[in-house]
Amino acid sequence: MSAAAPPVVLYDNYARALRDFAPLAADGAVGLYTCGPTVYDYQHIGNYRTFLFEDLLKRVLQWNGYRVRHVMNVTDVGHLTSDADTGEDKMEKGARRTGRSAWEIAALYTQAFVDDIRALNILPPDALSRATDHIPDQIAFVADLEKRGYTYRTSDGIYFDTSRQADYGYLARLDRAGLEAGKRVDVGEKRNATDFALWKFSPAGSTRQMEWESPWGTGFPGWHIECSAMAQRYLGDFFDIHCGGEDHIPVHHTNEIAQTEARVGTRLANFWMHGYFLLQNDAKMAKSAGEFLRVEALVERGYDPLAFRYLCLTGHYRTQLNFTFEALDAAATGLERMRAGFHALRDDPSAGADAKFVARFTESVNDDLNTPRALALAWELLRGDLVDQAIARATLARFDDVFGLGLVDWIPSKEAIPESIAALANARADARKAKNWPEADRLRASIEMAGWAVEDHGTGYILKRRPG
Ligand code: AMP
Ligand code: ZN
């Protein structure tokens, strides 16, 4: 970016404020850690709203010339059915549900995730790291915390003593006194309501599918420790940005910060950013709610997965978005019109992007990822005759580095158009060029009689089946 470009301003939930972004490393590389999927089931489109927000963030950083090192974990052990430390390991439960082994379902749902992010045009992370591949890192982390006096043992595991930290819960502005006062009996042997498991023992007398030896006994790591350990391994003690869904604020990210502060004295990341929920019928879309929508379900209903991407771009990532099929229909239409409009623009490879539009686009996306405004700019380019067609096309192609809607690569399904209709449309285009309007109108009528519609975009056109 040129020196005059506005800074990237991002909302940091730790500070509860918009802050100018500047990379921590002198070489300008940006460390980004995003909490990945728990692979006990398919991910739903709510999860993908968060992954799409993170992809957008990464693309905006790249738009600004930053090199991003992106690490995402795969939670394949230790995430219990409650985000706190009660209930069963979701993986073991998923294994029982499907009749497969925990290892098999981890592989199956990880692959499904990789396929889905490709379909949604989400850039793959530089490292996709599995919790089960990093058990020694997690054990070393817990051992360090023990040495520093932050842990205690109960009959079911090793716990983190949150009362040791004066600012525990700062990210979520937790009311600790209130939580303690309202502490229910079911905290069991925990000393404080907010204490959480670092290592859990395998239940006595039974063998888990996923368990490891440790200095404290056979068992498995808690969910939070995996992210602290892997983030630190790949990105260091203090890196630029850590992301997840809004549900991670009060427990998971709060605990990641607590552990890391206790071990190395940093809050792990400079910026803490969160994607807000996709709702269904005004409630959080959740796997535990039973019914949830997968990307595949959208495809089965005839939607392009990128229509969902477009839908997400129409809302700001910090507001919840209620999913309806009407909204998805509108997004699909918007996407189709944008693609058609783009391909109807004259293509001249020597044309460059329009500097004014690029600057306005930068202003929008650098303003805490304001994609609704950025999309409006794209429509302004498509609608008006503000800039030369070839320049508009080149500008939109650049915008799409951020939107990720596959504008350039999209191929209008020409093969579906019968030759006779294509010939009529060509003849009509020639008539228009020659300003022979009666002939052009006559040809349009013939096209329509045959069940097709012709849509003019500047000097080009798009053929479509007429509805009904
Ligand atoms: P999980 O597989 O449950 O660990 O979730 C993966 C990611 O999706 C996490 O960052 C969650 O915070 C996020 N997430 C879960 N439900 C939703 C939802 N309804 N809308 C947006 N993000 C969600
Ligand atoms: Zn995490």
Short mmCIF file of N, CA and C in Angstrom, two decimals, residues 44-174:
data_model
loop_
_atom_site.label_atom_id
_atom_site.label_comp_id
_atom_site.label_asym_id
_atom_site.label_seq_id
_atom_site.Cartn_x
_atom_site.Cartn_y
_atom_site.Cartn_z
N HIS A 44 -21.32 -26.68 10.55
CA HIS A 44 -22.52 -26.10 9.95
C HIS A 44 -22.21 -24.71 9.40
N ILE A 45 -23.18 -24.15 8.70
CA ILE A 45 -22.89 -22.87 8.04
C ILE A 45 -22.69 -21.75 9.06
N GLY A 46 -23.14 -21.95 10.30
CA GLY A 46 -22.83 -20.98 11.37
C GLY A 46 -21.34 -20.96 11.63
N ASN A 47 -20.75 -22.15 11.80
CA ASN A 47 -19.29 -22.24 11.96
C ASN A 47 -18.61 -21.54 10.79
N TYR A 48 -19.14 -21.79 9.60
CA TYR A 48 -18.47 -21.23 8.42
C TYR A 48 -18.61 -19.71 8.35
N ARG A 49 -19.61 -19.16 9.00
CA ARG A 49 -19.66 -17.70 9.03
C ARG A 49 -18.41 -17.18 9.75
N THR A 50 -18.05 -17.84 10.84
CA THR A 50 -16.84 -17.40 11.56
C THR A 50 -15.59 -17.63 10.71
N PHE A 51 -15.50 -18.78 10.06
CA PHE A 51 -14.31 -19.03 9.22
C PHE A 51 -14.25 -18.06 8.04
N LEU A 52 -15.41 -17.66 7.55
CA LEU A 52 -15.43 -16.69 6.44
C LEU A 52 -14.99 -15.31 6.93
N PHE A 53 -15.39 -14.95 8.14
CA PHE A 53 -14.93 -13.67 8.71
C PHE A 53 -13.40 -13.68 8.84
N GLU A 54 -12.87 -14.80 9.31
CA GLU A 54 -11.41 -14.88 9.48
C GLU A 54 -10.69 -14.84 8.14
N ASP A 55 -11.30 -15.46 7.14
CA ASP A 55 -10.73 -15.43 5.80
C ASP A 55 -10.73 -14.00 5.25
N LEU A 56 -11.81 -13.31 5.53
CA LEU A 56 -11.92 -11.91 5.09
C LEU A 56 -10.82 -11.07 5.75
N LEU A 57 -10.65 -11.26 7.04
CA LEU A 57 -9.60 -10.53 7.77
C LEU A 57 -8.23 -10.78 7.12
N LYS A 58 -7.98 -12.04 6.84
CA LYS A 58 -6.69 -12.40 6.25
C LYS A 58 -6.51 -11.75 4.87
N ARG A 59 -7.59 -11.76 4.08
CA ARG A 59 -7.52 -11.17 2.75
C ARG A 59 -7.34 -9.65 2.82
N VAL A 60 -7.97 -9.02 3.82
CA VAL A 60 -7.81 -7.57 3.95
C VAL A 60 -6.37 -7.23 4.37
N LEU A 61 -5.79 -8.05 5.23
CA LEU A 61 -4.40 -7.82 5.61
C LEU A 61 -3.50 -7.98 4.38
N GLN A 62 -3.80 -9.00 3.57
CA GLN A 62 -3.01 -9.21 2.35
C GLN A 62 -3.22 -8.06 1.36
N TRP A 63 -4.44 -7.58 1.27
CA TRP A 63 -4.76 -6.43 0.40
C TRP A 63 -3.87 -5.24 0.78
N ASN A 64 -3.58 -5.13 2.08
CA ASN A 64 -2.74 -4.04 2.57
C ASN A 64 -1.24 -4.36 2.48
N GLY A 65 -0.93 -5.46 1.84
CA GLY A 65 0.47 -5.77 1.58
C GLY A 65 1.15 -6.58 2.68
N TYR A 66 0.39 -7.03 3.67
CA TYR A 66 1.01 -7.82 4.74
C TYR A 66 1.11 -9.29 4.33
N ARG A 67 2.19 -9.89 4.77
CA ARG A 67 2.33 -11.33 4.64
C ARG A 67 1.73 -11.94 5.91
N VAL A 68 0.80 -12.86 5.74
CA VAL A 68 0.11 -13.40 6.91
C VAL A 68 0.55 -14.85 7.13
N ARG A 69 0.95 -15.15 8.36
CA ARG A 69 1.21 -16.55 8.71
C ARG A 69 0.00 -17.02 9.53
N HIS A 70 -0.78 -17.88 8.92
CA HIS A 70 -2.06 -18.28 9.51
C HIS A 70 -2.02 -19.71 10.04
N VAL A 71 -2.28 -19.84 11.32
CA VAL A 71 -2.32 -21.17 11.95
C VAL A 71 -3.73 -21.45 12.44
N MET A 72 -4.23 -22.62 12.11
CA MET A 72 -5.55 -23.03 12.62
C MET A 72 -5.40 -24.42 13.23
N ASN A 73 -6.05 -24.59 14.37
CA ASN A 73 -6.00 -25.91 15.00
C ASN A 73 -7.20 -26.75 14.57
N VAL A 74 -7.05 -28.04 14.74
CA VAL A 74 -8.17 -28.96 14.61
C VAL A 74 -8.33 -29.61 15.97
N THR A 75 -9.48 -29.38 16.60
CA THR A 75 -9.72 -29.97 17.92
C THR A 75 -10.20 -31.39 17.74
N ASP A 76 -9.29 -32.34 17.94
CA ASP A 76 -9.70 -33.74 17.77
C ASP A 76 -9.61 -34.51 19.09
N VAL A 77 -9.52 -33.76 20.18
CA VAL A 77 -9.61 -34.39 21.51
C VAL A 77 -9.90 -33.30 22.54
N GLY A 78 -10.58 -33.69 23.61
CA GLY A 78 -10.61 -32.84 24.81
C GLY A 78 -11.71 -31.81 24.92
N HIS A 79 -12.50 -31.59 23.83
CA HIS A 79 -13.57 -30.60 23.92
C HIS A 79 -14.78 -31.31 24.51
N LEU A 80 -15.12 -30.95 25.73
CA LEU A 80 -16.22 -31.65 26.40
C LEU A 80 -17.56 -31.07 25.96
N THR A 81 -18.61 -31.80 26.27
CA THR A 81 -19.94 -31.39 25.77
C THR A 81 -20.39 -30.06 26.35
N SER A 82 -19.79 -29.64 27.46
CA SER A 82 -20.00 -28.24 27.86
C SER A 82 -18.65 -27.57 27.66
N ASP A 83 -18.66 -26.27 27.33
CA ASP A 83 -17.39 -25.59 27.09
C ASP A 83 -16.57 -25.55 28.37
N ALA A 84 -17.24 -25.66 29.52
CA ALA A 84 -16.51 -25.77 30.79
C ALA A 84 -16.03 -27.22 30.90
N ASP A 85 -15.93 -27.73 32.04
CA ASP A 85 -15.28 -29.04 32.16
C ASP A 85 -16.20 -30.14 32.59
N THR A 86 -17.43 -30.05 32.16
CA THR A 86 -18.35 -31.11 32.51
C THR A 86 -18.79 -31.81 31.23
N GLY A 87 -19.33 -33.00 31.42
CA GLY A 87 -19.81 -33.76 30.28
C GLY A 87 -18.73 -34.63 29.69
N GLU A 88 -19.08 -35.21 28.55
CA GLU A 88 -18.22 -36.19 27.93
C GLU A 88 -17.36 -35.53 26.86
N ASP A 89 -16.27 -36.18 26.47
CA ASP A 89 -15.47 -35.69 25.35
C ASP A 89 -16.31 -35.84 24.07
N LYS A 90 -16.43 -34.74 23.32
CA LYS A 90 -17.29 -34.78 22.12
C LYS A 90 -16.82 -35.85 21.13
N MET A 91 -15.53 -36.09 21.09
CA MET A 91 -15.01 -37.08 20.13
C MET A 91 -15.47 -38.49 20.50
N GLU A 92 -15.36 -38.81 21.78
CA GLU A 92 -15.75 -40.17 22.21
C GLU A 92 -17.26 -40.35 22.00
N LYS A 93 -17.99 -39.28 22.25
CA LYS A 93 -19.45 -39.34 22.07
C LYS A 93 -19.79 -39.51 20.58
N GLY A 94 -19.06 -38.75 19.73
CA GLY A 94 -19.27 -38.83 18.28
C GLY A 94 -18.96 -40.23 17.77
N ALA A 95 -17.93 -40.84 18.36
CA ALA A 95 -17.55 -42.20 17.96
C ALA A 95 -18.70 -43.16 18.27
N ARG A 96 -19.27 -43.01 19.46
CA ARG A 96 -20.38 -43.88 19.84
C ARG A 96 -21.58 -43.68 18.91
N ARG A 97 -21.84 -42.42 18.59
CA ARG A 97 -23.00 -42.10 17.74
C ARG A 97 -22.88 -42.74 16.35
N THR A 98 -21.65 -42.75 15.82
CA THR A 98 -21.46 -43.21 14.45
C THR A 98 -21.03 -44.67 14.35
N GLY A 99 -20.65 -45.24 15.48
CA GLY A 99 -20.16 -46.62 15.45
C GLY A 99 -18.76 -46.74 14.88
N ARG A 100 -18.06 -45.61 14.73
CA ARG A 100 -16.68 -45.66 14.24
C ARG A 100 -15.74 -45.30 15.38
N SER A 101 -14.43 -45.39 15.13
CA SER A 101 -13.50 -45.02 16.19
C SER A 101 -13.35 -43.51 16.22
N ALA A 102 -12.89 -43.00 17.37
CA ALA A 102 -12.67 -41.55 17.51
C ALA A 102 -11.66 -41.07 16.46
N TRP A 103 -10.67 -41.91 16.18
CA TRP A 103 -9.64 -41.54 15.19
C TRP A 103 -10.24 -41.48 13.79
N GLU A 104 -11.12 -42.42 13.51
CA GLU A 104 -11.76 -42.44 12.17
C GLU A 104 -12.64 -41.20 11.97
N ILE A 105 -13.43 -40.86 12.99
CA ILE A 105 -14.31 -39.70 12.77
C ILE A 105 -13.49 -38.41 12.70
N ALA A 106 -12.38 -38.36 13.43
CA ALA A 106 -11.53 -37.16 13.35
C ALA A 106 -11.06 -36.98 11.90
N ALA A 107 -10.61 -38.08 11.28
CA ALA A 107 -10.11 -38.00 9.90
C ALA A 107 -11.24 -37.64 8.94
N LEU A 108 -12.39 -38.28 9.15
CA LEU A 108 -13.54 -38.04 8.26
C LEU A 108 -14.00 -36.58 8.29
N TYR A 109 -14.18 -36.04 9.49
CA TYR A 109 -14.73 -34.68 9.59
C TYR A 109 -13.67 -33.61 9.31
N THR A 110 -12.42 -33.96 9.49
CA THR A 110 -11.36 -33.01 9.10
C THR A 110 -11.37 -32.88 7.58
N GLN A 111 -11.48 -34.03 6.90
CA GLN A 111 -11.51 -33.99 5.43
C GLN A 111 -12.74 -33.22 4.94
N ALA A 112 -13.88 -33.44 5.60
CA ALA A 112 -15.11 -32.73 5.20
C ALA A 112 -14.91 -31.22 5.37
N PHE A 113 -14.22 -30.84 6.42
CA PHE A 113 -13.94 -29.43 6.67
C PHE A 113 -13.06 -28.85 5.55
N VAL A 114 -12.02 -29.59 5.21
CA VAL A 114 -11.10 -29.13 4.16
C VAL A 114 -11.86 -28.98 2.83
N ASP A 115 -12.75 -29.92 2.55
CA ASP A 115 -13.55 -29.84 1.31
C ASP A 115 -14.46 -28.61 1.34
N ASP A 116 -15.09 -28.38 2.49
CA ASP A 116 -16.02 -27.26 2.60
C ASP A 116 -15.31 -25.92 2.46
N ILE A 117 -14.15 -25.79 3.09
CA ILE A 117 -13.49 -24.48 2.98
C ILE A 117 -13.04 -24.22 1.55
N ARG A 118 -12.71 -25.30 0.84
CA ARG A 118 -12.37 -25.11 -0.58
C ARG A 118 -13.60 -24.62 -1.34
N ALA A 119 -14.74 -25.24 -1.07
CA ALA A 119 -15.98 -24.85 -1.77
C ALA A 119 -16.35 -23.40 -1.47
N LEU A 120 -16.00 -22.93 -0.28
CA LEU A 120 -16.35 -21.56 0.11
C LEU A 120 -15.24 -20.58 -0.27
N ASN A 121 -14.21 -21.10 -0.94
CA ASN A 121 -13.08 -20.26 -1.38
C ASN A 121 -12.38 -19.60 -0.19
N ILE A 122 -12.29 -20.34 0.91
CA ILE A 122 -11.53 -19.87 2.09
C ILE A 122 -10.08 -20.30 1.87
N LEU A 123 -9.17 -19.34 1.98
CA LEU A 123 -7.76 -19.65 1.74
C LEU A 123 -7.28 -20.64 2.82
N PRO A 124 -6.61 -21.70 2.41
CA PRO A 124 -6.19 -22.67 3.43
C PRO A 124 -5.14 -22.06 4.38
N PRO A 125 -5.19 -22.43 5.66
CA PRO A 125 -4.18 -21.90 6.59
C PRO A 125 -2.80 -22.43 6.23
N ASP A 126 -1.77 -21.73 6.67
CA ASP A 126 -0.40 -22.21 6.43
C ASP A 126 -0.15 -23.48 7.24
N ALA A 127 -0.74 -23.54 8.41
CA ALA A 127 -0.62 -24.76 9.21
C ALA A 127 -1.99 -25.10 9.76
N LEU A 128 -2.38 -26.36 9.55
CA LEU A 128 -3.64 -26.86 10.11
C LEU A 128 -3.18 -27.93 11.11
N SER A 129 -3.16 -27.57 12.39
CA SER A 129 -2.47 -28.44 13.34
C SER A 129 -3.45 -29.16 14.26
N ARG A 130 -3.27 -30.45 14.32
CA ARG A 130 -4.17 -31.29 15.14
C ARG A 130 -3.71 -31.32 16.58
N ALA A 131 -4.67 -31.22 17.49
CA ALA A 131 -4.34 -31.27 18.92
C ALA A 131 -3.62 -32.58 19.27
N THR A 132 -4.08 -33.69 18.66
CA THR A 132 -3.49 -34.98 19.03
C THR A 132 -2.04 -35.12 18.53
N ASP A 133 -1.62 -34.27 17.62
CA ASP A 133 -0.22 -34.30 17.17
C ASP A 133 0.67 -33.46 18.08
N HIS A 134 0.09 -32.80 19.05
CA HIS A 134 0.87 -31.87 19.89
C HIS A 134 0.69 -32.15 21.38
N ILE A 135 0.53 -33.41 21.73
CA ILE A 135 0.32 -33.76 23.14
C ILE A 135 1.56 -33.40 23.98
N PRO A 136 2.79 -33.71 23.51
CA PRO A 136 3.97 -33.35 24.34
C PRO A 136 4.05 -31.84 24.60
N ASP A 137 3.69 -31.01 23.63
CA ASP A 137 3.69 -29.55 23.85
C ASP A 137 2.73 -29.18 24.97
N GLN A 138 1.59 -29.84 24.97
CA GLN A 138 0.56 -29.52 25.97
C GLN A 138 0.99 -30.01 27.35
N ILE A 139 1.60 -31.18 27.40
CA ILE A 139 2.08 -31.69 28.70
C ILE A 139 3.17 -30.76 29.24
N ALA A 140 4.06 -30.32 28.36
CA ALA A 140 5.15 -29.41 28.80
C ALA A 140 4.55 -28.11 29.34
N PHE A 141 3.50 -27.65 28.69
CA PHE A 141 2.83 -26.41 29.12
C PHE A 141 2.27 -26.58 30.54
N VAL A 142 1.54 -27.68 30.74
CA VAL A 142 0.92 -27.92 32.04
C VAL A 142 2.00 -28.09 33.12
N ALA A 143 3.09 -28.78 32.75
CA ALA A 143 4.18 -28.99 33.72
C ALA A 143 4.76 -27.65 34.15
N ASP A 144 4.87 -26.72 33.21
CA ASP A 144 5.38 -25.38 33.51
C ASP A 144 4.44 -24.64 34.46
N LEU A 145 3.16 -24.76 34.19
CA LEU A 145 2.16 -24.10 35.05
C LEU A 145 2.21 -24.69 36.46
N GLU A 146 2.44 -26.00 36.52
CA GLU A 146 2.54 -26.67 37.83
C GLU A 146 3.75 -26.12 38.59
N LYS A 147 4.87 -25.99 37.87
CA LYS A 147 6.10 -25.48 38.49
C LYS A 147 5.87 -24.08 39.04
N ARG A 148 5.07 -23.31 38.35
CA ARG A 148 4.81 -21.93 38.77
C ARG A 148 3.70 -21.83 39.81
N GLY A 149 3.16 -22.95 40.18
CA GLY A 149 2.18 -22.95 41.28
C GLY A 149 0.77 -22.57 40.89
N TYR A 150 0.42 -22.77 39.61
CA TYR A 150 -0.93 -22.38 39.16
C TYR A 150 -1.92 -23.55 39.13
N THR A 151 -1.46 -24.73 39.50
CA THR A 151 -2.33 -25.91 39.30
C THR A 151 -2.68 -26.60 40.62
N TYR A 152 -3.71 -27.38 40.59
CA TYR A 152 -4.00 -28.29 41.70
C TYR A 152 -4.69 -29.52 41.15
N ARG A 153 -4.68 -30.55 41.95
CA ARG A 153 -5.20 -31.84 41.52
C ARG A 153 -6.55 -32.13 42.17
N THR A 154 -7.47 -32.67 41.38
CA THR A 154 -8.72 -33.20 41.97
C THR A 154 -8.76 -34.68 41.59
N SER A 155 -9.84 -35.34 41.94
CA SER A 155 -9.87 -36.77 41.62
C SER A 155 -10.01 -37.01 40.12
N ASP A 156 -10.45 -35.98 39.34
CA ASP A 156 -10.58 -36.24 37.90
C ASP A 156 -9.60 -35.47 37.01
N GLY A 157 -8.72 -34.70 37.60
CA GLY A 157 -7.75 -34.06 36.72
C GLY A 157 -6.90 -33.00 37.40
N ILE A 158 -6.13 -32.31 36.57
CA ILE A 158 -5.28 -31.20 37.01
C ILE A 158 -5.99 -29.92 36.57
N TYR A 159 -6.17 -29.01 37.50
CA TYR A 159 -6.94 -27.79 37.23
C TYR A 159 -6.09 -26.53 37.34
N PHE A 160 -6.52 -25.50 36.65
CA PHE A 160 -5.88 -24.19 36.71
C PHE A 160 -6.60 -23.38 37.78
N ASP A 161 -5.83 -22.81 38.71
CA ASP A 161 -6.40 -22.03 39.80
C ASP A 161 -6.52 -20.56 39.38
N THR A 162 -7.74 -20.19 38.99
CA THR A 162 -7.92 -18.84 38.44
C THR A 162 -7.80 -17.75 39.51
N SER A 163 -7.89 -18.13 40.79
CA SER A 163 -7.79 -17.10 41.84
C SER A 163 -6.35 -16.57 41.95
N ARG A 164 -5.41 -17.25 41.29
CA ARG A 164 -4.02 -16.80 41.32
C ARG A 164 -3.79 -15.56 40.43
N GLN A 165 -4.78 -15.23 39.59
CA GLN A 165 -4.58 -14.12 38.65
C GLN A 165 -5.55 -12.99 38.94
N ALA A 166 -4.99 -11.84 39.25
CA ALA A 166 -5.84 -10.69 39.60
C ALA A 166 -6.74 -10.29 38.43
N ASP A 167 -6.22 -10.41 37.21
CA ASP A 167 -7.01 -9.93 36.06
C ASP A 167 -7.63 -11.08 35.27
N TYR A 168 -7.82 -12.23 35.91
CA TYR A 168 -8.47 -13.34 35.21
C TYR A 168 -9.84 -12.89 34.70
N GLY A 169 -10.14 -13.19 33.45
CA GLY A 169 -11.46 -12.87 32.90
C GLY A 169 -11.57 -11.47 32.33
N TYR A 170 -10.43 -10.78 32.19
CA TYR A 170 -10.49 -9.40 31.70
C TYR A 170 -11.10 -9.33 30.30
N LEU A 171 -10.72 -10.25 29.42
CA LEU A 171 -11.23 -10.24 28.04
C LEU A 171 -12.77 -10.17 28.03
N ALA A 172 -13.39 -10.97 28.89
CA ALA A 172 -14.86 -11.03 28.89
C ALA A 172 -15.45 -10.07 29.92
N ARG A 173 -14.57 -9.32 30.59
CA ARG A 173 -15.03 -8.45 31.70
C ARG A 173 -15.90 -9.27 32.65
N LEU A 174 -15.38 -10.45 33.02
CA LEU A 174 -16.15 -11.35 33.88
C LEU A 174 -16.35 -10.74 35.26
#
